[in-house]
């Protein structure tokens, strides 16, 4: 994990506010932590932003890219298609131990509901779509989810567009 983080800890989870970090360094750190963690390693939540970058998930196809992109694209092993990250987007990476696929589905449902609740507090009416994961205001996606689980450990997470220049 990056050394400059500020953390709130208890016996079960570490929450780190990381500011703006490069996508590739976070990806490497998430993979390292998730692949090497033992039963004594706590679950972690990293909250941050990225400089402008596109990430391409496992569900993406070459035909999804319709034009030359103004920022770099990074291939990644998370679910989903293509996501644009930039300052003004809240990124939450979840490094959790999940004991079953059913609990993973419950986690994704909980993430969607949490984003909807946050937006509701800002008087923004949002919904989730069962077929197209994420959170939407009318038909515009405001929150994306892309999580990877390997050996019952998750990494990657979700993003919520708060104040982005799209």
CSV table of C-alpha atoms in Angstrom, one decimal:
chain,number,residue,atom,x,y,z
A,1,UNK,CA,0.0,0.0,0.0
A,2,UNK,CA,1.3,3.5,-0.6
A,3,UNK,CA,3.1,4.9,2.4
A,4,UNK,CA,1.6,8.4,2.3
A,5,UNK,CA,-1.9,7.4,3.0
A,6,UNK,CA,-4.0,8.6,5.9
A,7,UNK,CA,-5.9,5.8,7.5
A,8,UNK,CA,-8.8,5.2,9.9
A,9,UNK,CA,-8.4,1.7,11.3
A,10,UNK,CA,-10.2,-0.7,13.6
A,11,UNK,CA,-9.8,-4.5,14.0
A,12,UNK,CA,-11.5,-5.3,10.6
A,13,UNK,CA,-10.9,-2.6,8.0
A,14,UNK,CA,-8.4,0.1,6.9
A,15,UNK,CA,-9.9,3.1,5.1
A,16,UNK,CA,-7.3,5.2,3.2
A,17,UNK,CA,-7.7,8.6,1.7
A,18,UNK,CA,-5.1,8.7,-1.0
A,19,UNK,CA,-5.7,11.9,-3.0
A,20,UNK,CA,-4.8,11.8,-6.7
A,21,UNK,CA,-2.7,8.7,-7.7
A,22,UNK,CA,-1.8,7.1,-11.0
A,23,UNK,CA,-4.0,4.3,-12.2
A,24,UNK,CA,-1.1,1.9,-13.0
A,25,UNK,CA,0.6,2.3,-9.6
A,26,UNK,CA,-2.8,1.7,-7.8
A,27,UNK,CA,-3.5,-1.3,-10.0
A,28,UNK,CA,-0.1,-2.8,-9.2
A,29,UNK,CA,-0.6,-2.2,-5.4
A,30,UNK,CA,-4.1,-3.7,-5.5
A,31,UNK,CA,-2.9,-6.8,-7.3
A,32,UNK,CA,0.0,-7.2,-5.0
A,33,UNK,CA,-2.1,-6.8,-1.8
A,34,UNK,CA,-4.9,-9.0,-3.0
A,35,UNK,CA,-2.7,-11.8,-4.4
A,36,UNK,CA,-0.3,-11.9,-1.4
A,37,UNK,CA,-2.7,-11.3,1.5
A,38,UNK,CA,-3.1,-13.8,4.3
A,39,UNK,CA,-5.9,-14.4,6.8
A,40,UNK,CA,-4.2,-11.8,9.1
A,41,UNK,CA,-4.3,-9.0,6.5
A,42,UNK,CA,-7.2,-6.6,7.1
A,43,UNK,CA,-9.8,-5.6,4.5
A,44,UNK,CA,-9.0,-2.2,2.9
A,45,UNK,CA,-10.9,0.6,1.2
A,46,UNK,CA,-8.9,3.1,-0.8
A,47,UNK,CA,-10.6,6.4,-1.7
A,48,UNK,CA,-8.9,8.5,-4.4
A,49,UNK,CA,-8.9,10.2,-7.8
A,50,UNK,CA,-6.9,9.5,-11.0
A,51,UNK,CA,-5.4,11.8,-13.6
A,52,UNK,CA,-7.3,11.4,-16.9
A,53,UNK,CA,-7.1,7.8,-18.2
A,54,UNK,CA,-9.4,5.2,-19.8
A,55,UNK,CA,-9.5,1.7,-18.4
A,56,UNK,CA,-10.7,-1.2,-20.5
A,57,UNK,CA,-12.3,-4.1,-18.6
A,58,UNK,CA,-12.7,-7.7,-19.7
A,59,UNK,CA,-16.1,-7.2,-21.3
A,60,UNK,CA,-14.8,-4.6,-23.7
A,61,UNK,CA,-14.3,-5.3,-27.4
A,62,UNK,CA,-12.2,-3.4,-30.0
A,63,UNK,CA,-15.5,-2.2,-31.6
A,64,UNK,CA,-16.3,-0.2,-28.4
A,65,UNK,CA,-13.6,2.3,-29.3
A,66,UNK,CA,-15.2,4.6,-31.9
A,67,UNK,CA,-12.6,7.3,-32.2
A,68,UNK,CA,-9.1,8.3,-31.2
A,69,UNK,CA,-9.0,8.9,-27.5
A,70,UNK,CA,-7.4,12.0,-26.0
A,71,UNK,CA,-5.9,10.1,-23.0
A,72,UNK,CA,-4.1,6.8,-22.5
A,73,UNK,CA,-6.0,3.5,-22.3
A,74,UNK,CA,-4.9,0.8,-19.9
A,75,UNK,CA,-6.1,-2.8,-20.3
A,76,UNK,CA,-7.2,-4.2,-17.0
A,77,UNK,CA,-8.6,-7.4,-15.5
A,78,UNK,CA,-11.7,-6.0,-13.8
A,79,UNK,CA,-15.3,-6.5,-15.1
A,80,UNK,CA,-17.1,-4.1,-17.3
A,81,UNK,CA,-16.2,-2.3,-20.5
A,82,UNK,CA,-14.4,1.1,-20.9
A,83,UNK,CA,-14.4,3.6,-18.0
A,84,UNK,CA,-13.0,7.2,-18.1
A,85,UNK,CA,-11.3,8.3,-14.9
A,86,UNK,CA,-10.3,11.9,-14.2
A,87,UNK,CA,-10.2,14.4,-11.3
A,88,UNK,CA,-13.7,15.0,-10.0
A,89,UNK,CA,-14.5,11.4,-10.0
A,90,UNK,CA,-14.5,9.6,-6.7
A,91,UNK,CA,-12.8,6.2,-7.0
A,92,UNK,CA,-13.3,3.6,-4.2
A,93,UNK,CA,-11.2,0.5,-4.4
A,94,UNK,CA,-12.4,-2.5,-2.3
A,95,UNK,CA,-9.8,-5.0,-1.2
A,96,UNK,CA,-12.1,-7.3,0.6
A,97,UNK,CA,-12.3,-11.0,1.5
A,98,UNK,CA,-15.6,-12.4,0.1
A,99,UNK,CA,-16.5,-16.0,0.9
A,100,UNK,CA,-18.9,-16.7,-1.9
A,101,UNK,CA,-20.2,-15.6,-5.3
A,102,UNK,CA,-23.6,-14.9,-3.6
A,103,UNK,CA,-21.9,-12.4,-1.3
A,104,UNK,CA,-20.2,-10.8,-4.3
A,105,UNK,CA,-23.6,-10.2,-5.9
A,106,UNK,CA,-24.8,-8.8,-2.6
A,107,UNK,CA,-21.8,-6.5,-2.5
A,108,UNK,CA,-22.5,-5.2,-5.9
A,109,UNK,CA,-26.1,-4.6,-5.0
A,110,UNK,CA,-25.0,-2.8,-1.9
A,111,UNK,CA,-22.6,-0.6,-3.8
A,112,UNK,CA,-25.3,0.5,-6.2
A,113,UNK,CA,-27.7,1.3,-3.3
A,114,UNK,CA,-25.0,3.2,-1.5
A,115,UNK,CA,-24.4,5.4,-4.6
A,116,UNK,CA,-28.1,5.9,-5.0
A,117,UNK,CA,-28.4,6.9,-1.3
A,118,UNK,CA,-25.5,9.4,-1.6
A,119,UNK,CA,-27.0,11.0,-4.6
A,120,UNK,CA,-30.4,11.2,-2.9
A,121,UNK,CA,-28.8,13.2,-0.1
A,122,UNK,CA,-27.7,15.7,-2.8
A,123,UNK,CA,-31.3,15.8,-4.2
A,124,UNK,CA,-30.3,13.8,-7.2
A,125,UNK,CA,-32.7,11.0,-8.2
A,126,UNK,CA,-30.8,7.9,-9.4
A,127,UNK,CA,-31.6,4.3,-10.2
A,128,UNK,CA,-29.8,1.0,-10.8
A,129,UNK,CA,-30.5,-1.2,-13.8
A,130,UNK,CA,-30.3,-5.0,-13.3
A,131,UNK,CA,-29.1,-5.6,-16.8
A,132,UNK,CA,-26.5,-2.8,-17.0
A,133,UNK,CA,-24.7,-2.6,-13.7
A,134,UNK,CA,-24.0,0.9,-12.3
A,135,UNK,CA,-26.1,3.9,-11.3
A,136,UNK,CA,-27.9,6.2,-13.7
A,137,UNK,CA,-29.6,9.6,-13.6
A,138,UNK,CA,-32.2,9.4,-16.3
A,139,UNK,CA,-30.3,7.4,-18.9
A,140,UNK,CA,-26.9,8.9,-18.1
A,141,UNK,CA,-24.5,6.7,-16.2
A,142,UNK,CA,-23.1,8.5,-13.1
A,143,UNK,CA,-21.6,5.5,-11.2
A,144,UNK,CA,-19.7,2.5,-12.5
A,145,UNK,CA,-18.8,-0.8,-10.9
A,146,UNK,CA,-15.9,-3.0,-12.0
A,147,UNK,CA,-14.7,-5.6,-9.4
A,148,UNK,CA,-12.4,-8.5,-9.8
A,149,UNK,CA,-12.4,-11.5,-7.4
A,150,UNK,CA,-9.5,-13.9,-7.2
A,151,UNK,CA,-9.2,-16.6,-4.5
A,152,UNK,CA,-12.0,-14.9,-2.6
A,153,UNK,CA,-10.2,-11.5,-2.5
A,154,UNK,CA,-11.6,-8.5,-4.4
A,155,UNK,CA,-9.8,-5.6,-5.9
A,156,UNK,CA,-10.9,-2.7,-8.2
A,157,UNK,CA,-14.2,-1.2,-7.1
A,158,UNK,CA,-16.5,1.6,-8.2
A,159,UNK,CA,-16.5,5.2,-9.3
A,160,UNK,CA,-18.9,8.0,-8.9
A,161,UNK,CA,-18.8,11.1,-11.1
A,162,UNK,CA,-19.0,14.0,-8.7
A,163,UNK,CA,-17.5,17.0,-10.5
A,164,UNK,CA,-15.9,15.8,-13.7
A,165,UNK,CA,-15.2,17.6,-16.9
A,166,UNK,CA,-16.7,15.1,-19.3
